[in-house]
Amino acid sequence: MKTEGNLFDVLIESNRKISDKLVARNLAELIFNRFPHRDENSDIIWSHYDEEFINISLERLRYIVASLYKEFESKGVKPGDSVILVDLMVTNVSLIAVFYLALVSYGCRVMLPMWVETNEVSNWIKLIGCRFIFAPEEEISRLRGYKREKIIIELIKESARENNIPFYDIERDFGTKKYLFESIPKGFLLRDELVQRILRETDADMEMSIFTTSGTTGRSKLLVYTQRAYLNTIAAYEASNLYNKGMGGRNFIDIFTHTVSIRAVINALWIGKPVCIVTSSWIKDKPEKVVPLLARMKPEVATLGPSSFSFIIEFIKVFPELKEKVFSELKTVVSTGAPYSAKTAEEYQELLGLKLHNAYGLVETQQVLTTLLDDKPINIFNPSMGKPIAGVQLGLKRFSGDTYKLFIKTCFGHKYMIDPERREKIYPEEFLDTGDIVRVDEEENIYYVGRENRDFFKNGFGAKIPIATMKRYYKELY
């Protein structure tokens, strides 16, 4: 729906509205409560421990989470505490995933760095008021090689000592592996007093996750999300009918420490269809270990960056049997996080018979546009950015000629940003300035043009000139 606004030249929003009522009061309810639409016997996570495939059922996840709550309490971890959870992408991601879910549903404020910048750890501790650091130290120490990761762990431990905060191993100190595999005692949940207390005392406005930006424009900034933001993504997907438009199946993710992946895990909890996770470094370094796991998982949905999709294509070209062995049930592929690649889209169409969809989002906003909501087939040579998900408003301010600056308002974006330079919280405006320049046609299709500060410059008359245009011009001359 397009309208003219006072703040913007064009305002576009979804015709669908999300309910004011949350799907759950908190994340703990999402795990422990029964929902009419969700099968109590469903699996939530398909992953692995070492090379062994594991399926983590809803029942198993509840047992792990309830058990970890008791471990947290015994070590003085309290709801509301700020903590850092380290994933170096070389250890069993299954342990990281269940530990993360236990922490955030317990009410902790969990920093999950995309990349661990060892020179920033002490700053992060101070910026978020960190009280504990958790990492897979024991597992990394058992790995042959991986000198870099072992050094990183030692540097993190040193930062913890310097700041006088505890450093814990997620396996040795909490028994996470034990809870993953041991027999589940019958009837432990409803009578568990600590679980009931967490269900009562945590709420949707508690801060849940802290993510780092990519750092491409300087020091990584920290983005803080509440539980409400992720509960609202469920409501937005429901209102947009996205679970029935390709996003309701077994979802493969290739890196855990990202808003896209955390949303996939939360979606899995809601719909009762497993998210498929493998250790990130294995995908390129140990494909012989990943292939048997993916053959068991047979993903139905993949939301990845273009480089990850390109890697999969090259892999299939080398091993054509993977098309049937691994990807025979793949039905939805969505490119996000970087400019869409027509070449990759052509190859997916040719090799797998699938349309590569496009989606747009920032770490600050999560995913807000997707071509899955467009009634018309995607044009891979001139793809739009997609239609807005329910709960999203797009504000367009004229930039130059037929281009606009893109602003986004969403009910599932970050609460505030912590700037490491200014050392303060920066709350977003009602509409976030994305820094992106777009075009829009009469049918409200939005097309990506470039970044304001990277892809344009002003000439002597103040006109904004696309750098790409100048490159094409001078290429023809020279």
Coordinates of C-alpha atoms in Angstrom, one line a residue:
M1 CA 0.0 0.0 0.0
K2 CA 1.6 3.3 -1.1
T3 CA 0.7 6.7 0.3
E4 CA 2.2 10.2 0.3
G5 CA 3.5 11.3 3.7
N6 CA 4.7 14.5 5.4
L7 CA 8.0 12.9 6.3
F8 CA 8.5 11.1 3.1
D9 CA 7.8 11.5 -0.6
V10 CA 6.5 7.9 -0.7
L11 CA 5.3 5.6 2.1
I12 CA 4.9 1.9 1.4
E13 CA 3.6 -0.7 3.9
S14 CA 2.1 -4.2 3.9
N15 CA -1.6 -4.5 3.7
R16 CA -1.5 -7.1 6.5
K17 CA -1.4 -6.1 10.1
I18 CA 0.1 -8.1 13.0
S19 CA -1.8 -8.8 16.1
D20 CA -1.2 -6.6 19.1
K21 CA -1.3 -9.7 21.3
L22 CA 2.1 -11.5 21.5
V23 CA 2.2 -15.1 20.5
A24 CA 3.8 -15.8 23.9
R25 CA 4.6 -13.7 27.0
N26 CA 8.2 -14.6 26.8
L27 CA 10.7 -17.0 25.2
A28 CA 10.3 -19.5 28.1
E29 CA 6.6 -19.9 27.2
L30 CA 7.6 -20.5 23.6
I31 CA 9.7 -23.5 24.8
F32 CA 7.6 -24.8 27.7
N33 CA 4.0 -24.0 26.8
R34 CA 1.8 -26.2 24.6
F35 CA 0.4 -24.5 21.4
P36 CA -2.6 -26.0 19.5
H37 CA -0.7 -25.8 16.1
R38 CA 2.6 -27.3 17.3
D39 CA 3.1 -31.1 17.5
E40 CA 4.4 -32.0 21.0
N41 CA 6.5 -34.7 19.4
S42 CA 8.2 -32.4 16.9
D43 CA 11.9 -31.9 16.5
I44 CA 13.3 -28.4 16.9
I45 CA 17.0 -28.8 16.0
W46 CA 18.7 -31.2 13.6
S47 CA 22.5 -31.0 14.1
H48 CA 25.4 -33.2 15.1
Y49 CA 27.8 -33.9 17.9
D50 CA 31.2 -34.5 16.3
E51 CA 30.2 -36.7 13.2
E52 CA 27.0 -38.1 14.8
F53 CA 23.7 -36.8 13.6
I54 CA 21.4 -35.7 16.4
N55 CA 17.8 -34.7 16.4
I56 CA 16.8 -32.5 19.4
S57 CA 13.1 -32.9 20.0
L58 CA 10.9 -30.4 21.8
E59 CA 10.9 -32.7 24.8
R60 CA 14.7 -33.0 24.8
L61 CA 15.1 -29.3 24.4
R62 CA 12.8 -28.6 27.3
Y63 CA 14.9 -31.1 29.4
I64 CA 18.2 -29.4 28.4
V65 CA 16.9 -25.9 29.0
A66 CA 15.3 -26.8 32.4
S67 CA 18.5 -28.5 33.5
L68 CA 20.7 -25.6 32.4
Y69 CA 18.4 -23.2 34.4
K70 CA 19.5 -25.1 37.5
E71 CA 23.1 -25.0 36.5
F72 CA 22.9 -21.2 35.9
E73 CA 21.3 -20.7 39.3
S74 CA 23.9 -22.8 41.1
K75 CA 26.7 -20.6 39.6
G76 CA 25.0 -17.3 40.4
V77 CA 23.8 -16.4 37.0
K78 CA 20.6 -14.4 37.3
P79 CA 17.8 -13.3 34.9
G80 CA 18.8 -9.9 33.6
D81 CA 22.6 -10.6 33.7
S82 CA 24.6 -9.6 30.7
V83 CA 26.9 -12.4 29.4
I84 CA 29.1 -13.2 26.4
L85 CA 28.7 -16.5 24.6
V86 CA 31.6 -17.3 22.3
D87 CA 31.2 -19.4 19.1
L88 CA 34.4 -19.7 17.1
M89 CA 32.6 -21.8 14.4
V90 CA 34.8 -24.8 14.7
T91 CA 33.1 -26.7 17.6
N92 CA 29.8 -28.5 17.9
V93 CA 27.2 -25.9 17.1
S94 CA 24.5 -28.1 18.7
L95 CA 25.9 -27.2 22.1
I96 CA 26.2 -23.5 21.3
A97 CA 22.5 -23.5 20.1
V98 CA 20.9 -25.1 23.1
F99 CA 23.1 -23.1 25.5
Y100 CA 22.0 -19.9 23.8
L101 CA 18.3 -20.8 24.0
A102 CA 18.7 -21.7 27.7
L103 CA 20.4 -18.3 28.4
V104 CA 18.0 -16.1 26.5
S105 CA 14.8 -17.9 27.8
Y106 CA 16.3 -17.7 31.3
G107 CA 16.2 -13.9 30.9
C108 CA 19.9 -13.3 30.3
R109 CA 21.1 -10.6 28.0
V110 CA 23.4 -12.5 25.7
M111 CA 26.1 -11.0 23.5
L112 CA 26.8 -13.4 20.6
P113 CA 29.6 -11.8 18.6
M114 CA 29.6 -12.7 14.9
W115 CA 33.4 -12.6 14.9
V116 CA 35.4 -12.5 18.2
E117 CA 37.6 -9.5 18.0
T118 CA 40.1 -10.2 20.8
N119 CA 41.2 -6.6 21.0
E120 CA 37.6 -5.6 21.7
V121 CA 36.7 -8.2 24.4
S122 CA 37.6 -6.0 27.4
N123 CA 35.7 -3.1 25.8
W124 CA 32.7 -5.3 25.2
I125 CA 32.8 -6.5 28.9
K126 CA 32.6 -2.9 30.0
L127 CA 30.1 -1.7 27.4
I128 CA 27.5 -4.3 28.3
G129 CA 28.3 -4.7 32.0
C130 CA 29.2 -8.4 31.3
R131 CA 29.1 -10.7 34.4
F132 CA 30.0 -14.0 32.8
I133 CA 31.8 -15.4 29.7
F134 CA 30.9 -18.8 28.3
A135 CA 32.9 -20.6 25.6
P136 CA 33.6 -24.1 24.3
E137 CA 37.1 -24.1 25.7
E138 CA 37.3 -27.8 26.5
E139 CA 36.2 -28.9 23.1
I140 CA 38.6 -26.5 21.3
S141 CA 41.5 -27.9 23.5
R142 CA 40.7 -31.4 22.2
L143 CA 40.9 -30.4 18.6
R144 CA 44.0 -31.3 16.6
G145 CA 45.5 -28.1 15.2
Y146 CA 43.3 -24.9 15.4
K147 CA 46.2 -22.9 17.0
R148 CA 44.4 -19.6 16.2
E149 CA 41.2 -20.6 18.0
K150 CA 43.2 -21.9 21.0
I151 CA 45.0 -18.5 21.2
I152 CA 41.7 -16.7 21.0
I153 CA 40.3 -18.7 23.9
E154 CA 43.4 -17.8 26.0
L155 CA 43.1 -14.1 25.2
I156 CA 39.4 -14.2 26.1
K157 CA 40.2 -15.8 29.4
E158 CA 42.9 -13.2 30.0
S159 CA 40.3 -10.4 29.4
A160 CA 37.9 -12.1 31.9
R161 CA 40.7 -12.3 34.5
E162 CA 41.6 -8.6 34.0
N163 CA 38.0 -7.6 34.5
N164 CA 37.5 -10.0 37.4
I165 CA 34.6 -11.9 35.9
P166 CA 34.1 -15.7 35.7
F167 CA 34.9 -17.7 32.5
Y168 CA 33.1 -21.0 32.1
D169 CA 33.3 -23.8 29.7
I170 CA 29.8 -24.7 28.4
E171 CA 30.5 -28.5 28.4
R172 CA 32.7 -29.1 31.4
D173 CA 31.1 -26.6 33.8
F174 CA 27.4 -27.0 32.9
G175 CA 27.1 -30.6 31.7
T176 CA 25.5 -29.5 28.4
K177 CA 26.7 -32.6 26.5
K178 CA 25.3 -34.9 29.3
Y179 CA 21.9 -33.3 29.1
L180 CA 22.0 -33.7 25.3
F181 CA 22.3 -37.5 25.5
E182 CA 21.2 -38.8 28.8
S183 CA 17.7 -40.4 29.5
I184 CA 15.0 -37.9 30.3
P185 CA 13.3 -38.4 33.7
K186 CA 9.6 -38.6 33.3
G187 CA 7.4 -35.7 34.5
F188 CA 10.2 -33.3 35.4
L189 CA 8.8 -30.2 33.7
L190 CA 5.5 -29.0 35.2
R191 CA 6.7 -29.7 38.7
D192 CA 9.9 -27.8 38.3
E193 CA 9.8 -24.8 40.5
L194 CA 12.6 -22.9 38.7
V195 CA 11.0 -23.3 35.3
Q196 CA 7.7 -22.0 36.7
R197 CA 9.5 -19.0 38.2
I198 CA 11.2 -18.1 34.9
L199 CA 7.8 -18.5 33.1
R200 CA 6.3 -16.0 35.7
E201 CA 9.1 -13.5 36.1
T202 CA 10.6 -13.0 32.6
D203 CA 8.8 -10.8 30.1
A204 CA 9.0 -9.8 26.4
D205 CA 10.6 -6.4 27.1
M206 CA 13.7 -8.0 28.6
E207 CA 16.8 -7.5 26.5
M208 CA 17.7 -10.8 24.9
S209 CA 20.5 -10.6 22.3
I210 CA 23.4 -8.4 21.5
F211 CA 24.8 -8.7 18.0
T212 CA 27.9 -7.1 16.4
T213 CA 27.7 -5.2 13.1
S214 CA 30.2 -6.3 10.4
G215 CA 32.7 -3.6 11.3
T216 CA 33.1 -2.6 7.6
T217 CA 32.8 1.0 8.5
G218 CA 35.0 1.1 11.5
R219 CA 34.7 -0.6 14.9
S220 CA 31.9 -3.1 15.3
K221 CA 28.8 -1.5 16.9
L222 CA 26.6 -3.5 19.3
L223 CA 22.9 -3.9 18.5
V224 CA 20.5 -4.9 21.3
Y225 CA 17.3 -6.8 20.8
T226 CA 14.5 -7.6 23.1
Q227 CA 12.5 -10.9 23.4
R228 CA 9.6 -8.9 22.0
A229 CA 11.4 -8.3 18.7
Y230 CA 11.7 -12.0 18.1
L231 CA 8.2 -12.8 19.2
N232 CA 7.0 -10.1 16.8
T233 CA 8.9 -11.7 13.9
I234 CA 6.7 -14.8 14.5
A235 CA 3.6 -12.6 14.4
A236 CA 4.8 -10.9 11.2
Y237 CA 5.5 -14.2 9.5
E238 CA 2.1 -15.4 10.5
A239 CA 0.3 -12.3 9.3
S240 CA 2.3 -12.4 6.0
N241 CA 1.5 -16.1 5.6
L242 CA 5.2 -16.7 5.1
Y243 CA 5.1 -20.1 6.8
N244 CA 2.8 -21.2 4.0
K245 CA 4.8 -19.4 1.3
G246 CA 7.9 -21.4 1.5
M247 CA 9.3 -20.5 4.9
G248 CA 7.6 -23.3 6.9
G249 CA 9.9 -26.2 6.3
R250 CA 13.3 -27.6 7.6
N251 CA 15.5 -24.5 7.4
F252 CA 19.2 -24.8 6.8
I253 CA 21.5 -22.1 8.3
D254 CA 25.3 -21.9 7.8
I255 CA 26.3 -19.5 10.5
F256 CA 24.7 -19.4 14.0
T257 CA 25.9 -16.0 15.2
H258 CA 23.5 -13.8 13.0
T259 CA 20.0 -12.4 13.3
V260 CA 18.9 -14.4 10.3
S261 CA 19.9 -17.7 12.0
I262 CA 18.5 -16.8 15.4
R263 CA 15.2 -15.9 13.7
A264 CA 15.3 -19.3 12.0
V265 CA 15.7 -21.1 15.4
I266 CA 12.9 -19.1 16.9
N267 CA 10.7 -19.9 13.9
A268 CA 11.5 -23.6 14.4
L269 CA 10.3 -23.4 18.0
W270 CA 7.0 -21.9 16.8
I271 CA 6.2 -24.1 13.9
G272 CA 7.7 -27.3 15.2
K273 CA 9.8 -27.9 12.1
P274 CA 13.6 -28.4 12.8
V275 CA 16.3 -25.9 11.9
C276 CA 19.2 -27.7 10.3
I277 CA 22.6 -26.5 11.7
V278 CA 26.2 -27.7 11.0
T279 CA 29.5 -26.4 12.3
S280 CA 30.2 -23.4 10.0
S281 CA 33.9 -24.2 9.3
W282 CA 33.0 -27.7 8.2
I283 CA 31.1 -26.5 5.2
K284 CA 34.2 -25.5 3.4
D285 CA 37.0 -27.2 5.3
K286 CA 35.4 -30.7 5.9
P287 CA 32.7 -31.2 3.3
E288 CA 33.2 -35.0 3.6
K289 CA 31.7 -34.7 7.1
V290 CA 28.9 -32.3 6.2
V291 CA 27.5 -34.2 3.3
P292 CA 26.3 -37.3 5.3
L293 CA 24.7 -35.0 7.8
L294 CA 22.9 -32.9 5.2
A295 CA 21.8 -36.1 3.5
R296 CA 20.0 -37.0 6.8
M297 CA 18.5 -33.5 7.1
K298 CA 17.4 -32.9 3.5
P299 CA 16.8 -29.2 4.0
E300 CA 13.6 -27.7 2.6
V301 CA 14.5 -24.0 3.0
A302 CA 17.8 -22.1 2.8
T303 CA 18.2 -18.4 3.5
L304 CA 21.9 -17.6 2.9
G305 CA 24.2 -15.0 1.4
P306 CA 25.1 -15.2 -2.3
S307 CA 28.6 -16.5 -1.6
S308 CA 27.2 -19.5 0.4
F309 CA 24.8 -20.3 -2.5
S310 CA 27.7 -20.0 -5.0
F311 CA 29.7 -22.5 -2.9
I312 CA 26.8 -25.0 -2.9
I313 CA 26.5 -24.7 -6.7
E314 CA 30.2 -25.4 -7.1
F315 CA 29.9 -28.4 -4.8
I316 CA 27.0 -29.8 -6.8
K317 CA 29.0 -29.4 -10.0
V318 CA 31.8 -31.4 -8.6
F319 CA 29.5 -34.0 -7.0
P320 CA 26.3 -34.2 -9.1
E321 CA 24.9 -37.0 -7.0
L322 CA 24.3 -34.4 -4.2
K323 CA 21.4 -33.0 -6.1
E324 CA 19.4 -36.1 -5.2
K325 CA 21.2 -37.2 -2.1
V326 CA 21.1 -33.8 -0.2
F327 CA 18.9 -31.3 -2.1
S328 CA 16.0 -33.3 -3.4
E329 CA 13.5 -31.8 -0.9
L330 CA 14.8 -28.2 -1.2
K331 CA 11.9 -26.0 -2.2
T332 CA 12.7 -22.5 -1.1
V333 CA 16.0 -20.6 -1.5
V334 CA 16.4 -17.0 -0.5
S335 CA 19.4 -14.8 -1.1
T336 CA 20.0 -12.1 1.6
G337 CA 22.8 -10.1 3.2
A338 CA 24.5 -8.9 -0.1
P339 CA 23.5 -7.9 -3.6
Y340 CA 21.6 -10.5 -5.6
S341 CA 23.6 -12.5 -8.1
A342 CA 21.9 -13.3 -11.4
K343 CA 24.6 -15.7 -12.3
T344 CA 24.0 -17.7 -9.1
A345 CA 20.2 -17.6 -9.8
E346 CA 20.7 -18.9 -13.3
E347 CA 22.7 -21.8 -12.0
Y348 CA 20.2 -22.7 -9.3
Q349 CA 17.5 -22.7 -12.0
E350 CA 19.5 -24.9 -14.2
L351 CA 20.9 -27.4 -11.6
L352 CA 18.0 -27.6 -9.1
G353 CA 15.0 -26.2 -11.0
L354 CA 14.5 -23.6 -8.3
K355 CA 14.0 -19.8 -8.4
L356 CA 16.4 -18.0 -6.2
H357 CA 14.4 -15.4 -4.2
N358 CA 15.6 -12.1 -3.0
A359 CA 15.2 -10.6 0.5
Y360 CA 16.4 -7.4 2.1
G361 CA 17.2 -6.7 5.7
L362 CA 19.9 -5.2 7.9
V363 CA 21.3 -6.4 11.2
E364 CA 19.5 -3.4 12.7
T365 CA 16.1 -4.3 11.2
Q366 CA 16.2 -8.0 10.6
Q367 CA 14.6 -9.1 7.2
V368 CA 11.9 -6.7 6.1
L369 CA 11.4 -7.3 2.4
T370 CA 11.1 -10.6 0.4
T371 CA 10.1 -11.6 -3.1
L372 CA 8.3 -14.6 -1.5
L373 CA 5.5 -12.1 -1.0
D374 CA 5.4 -11.0 -4.6
D375 CA 2.7 -12.5 -6.7
K376 CA 4.7 -12.2 -9.9
P377 CA 7.7 -14.5 -10.7
I378 CA 11.1 -12.9 -9.8
N379 CA 13.1 -11.5 -12.7
I380 CA 16.5 -12.7 -11.9
F381 CA 18.2 -10.2 -14.2
N382 CA 16.4 -7.2 -12.6
P383 CA 15.2 -8.5 -9.2
S384 CA 13.2 -6.3 -6.9
M385 CA 14.0 -6.3 -3.2
G386 CA 10.6 -7.8 -2.5
K387 CA 7.4 -6.8 -0.8
P388 CA 7.3 -5.6 2.9
I389 CA 6.6 -8.2 5.6
A390 CA 3.6 -7.4 7.9
G391 CA 4.6 -4.8 10.5
V392 CA 7.0 -3.0 8.2
Q393 CA 6.8 0.5 6.8
L394 CA 9.1 1.9 4.1
G395 CA 9.7 5.6 3.9
L396 CA 11.2 6.9 0.7
K397 CA 12.8 10.4 0.5
R398 CA 13.8 11.7 -2.9
F399 CA 17.5 11.4 -3.4
S400 CA 18.3 12.3 -7.1
G401 CA 16.3 11.9 -10.2
D402 CA 14.1 8.8 -9.8
T403 CA 16.0 7.4 -6.8
Y404 CA 15.1 7.6 -3.1
K405 CA 16.8 7.2 0.3
L406 CA 15.3 4.2 2.1
F407 CA 14.0 4.4 5.7
I408 CA 12.5 1.5 7.6
K409 CA 10.1 1.3 10.5
T410 CA 9.6 -2.2 12.0
C411 CA 8.3 -3.7 15.2
F412 CA 11.0 -6.3 15.3
G413 CA 14.2 -4.2 14.9
H414 CA 16.8 -3.5 17.5
K415 CA 16.0 -1.5 20.6
Y416 CA 19.2 0.5 20.6
M417 CA 22.8 0.5 19.4
I418 CA 25.9 0.8 21.6
D419 CA 28.6 2.9 19.9
P420 CA 32.1 1.8 21.1
E421 CA 33.6 5.2 20.3
R422 CA 31.0 7.3 22.0
R423 CA 30.4 4.6 24.7
E424 CA 26.7 5.4 24.8
K425 CA 23.3 4.0 23.8
I426 CA 21.9 5.3 20.6
Y427 CA 18.2 4.8 20.2
P428 CA 16.9 4.6 16.6
E429 CA 14.6 7.2 15.1
E430 CA 11.1 5.9 14.4
F431 CA 12.3 5.3 10.8
L432 CA 15.8 3.9 10.5
D433 CA 18.0 5.5 7.9
T434 CA 19.4 2.5 6.0
G435 CA 21.9 4.4 4.0
D436 CA 20.6 2.6 0.9
I437 CA 19.4 4.2 -2.3
V438 CA 16.5 2.6 -4.2
R439 CA 14.1 3.0 -7.1
V440 CA 10.4 2.3 -7.0
D441 CA 8.0 1.6 -9.9
E442 CA 4.3 2.1 -10.2
E443 CA 3.6 -1.3 -8.8
E444 CA 5.5 -0.5 -5.7
N445 CA 8.4 -2.8 -6.6
I446 CA 11.6 -1.6 -5.0
Y447 CA 15.0 -2.0 -6.7
Y448 CA 18.4 -1.6 -5.0
V449 CA 20.6 1.1 -6.5
G450 CA 23.5 1.4 -4.1
R451 CA 24.8 2.9 -0.8
E452 CA 24.6 6.6 -0.3
N453 CA 28.2 7.1 0.9
R454 CA 29.9 4.5 -1.2
D455 CA 28.2 4.4 -4.6
F456 CA 27.5 8.1 -5.2
F457 CA 29.4 11.4 -5.2
K458 CA 28.4 15.0 -5.7
N459 CA 29.6 16.9 -8.7
G460 CA 30.5 20.6 -8.7
F461 CA 26.8 21.6 -9.1
G462 CA 25.6 19.5 -6.1
A463 CA 24.1 16.7 -8.2
K464 CA 24.5 13.1 -6.9
I465 CA 26.2 11.0 -9.5
P466 CA 26.2 7.1 -9.3
I467 CA 29.8 5.9 -9.4
A468 CA 28.7 2.9 -11.5
T469 CA 27.5 5.3 -14.2
M470 CA 30.8 7.0 -14.3
K471 CA 32.6 3.7 -14.6
R472 CA 30.5 2.6 -17.5
Y473 CA 31.1 6.0 -19.2
Y474 CA 34.9 6.0 -18.9
K475 CA 35.0 2.3 -19.8
E476 CA 33.5 3.2 -23.1
L477 CA 36.0 6.1 -23.6
Y478 CA 39.1 4.1 -22.6

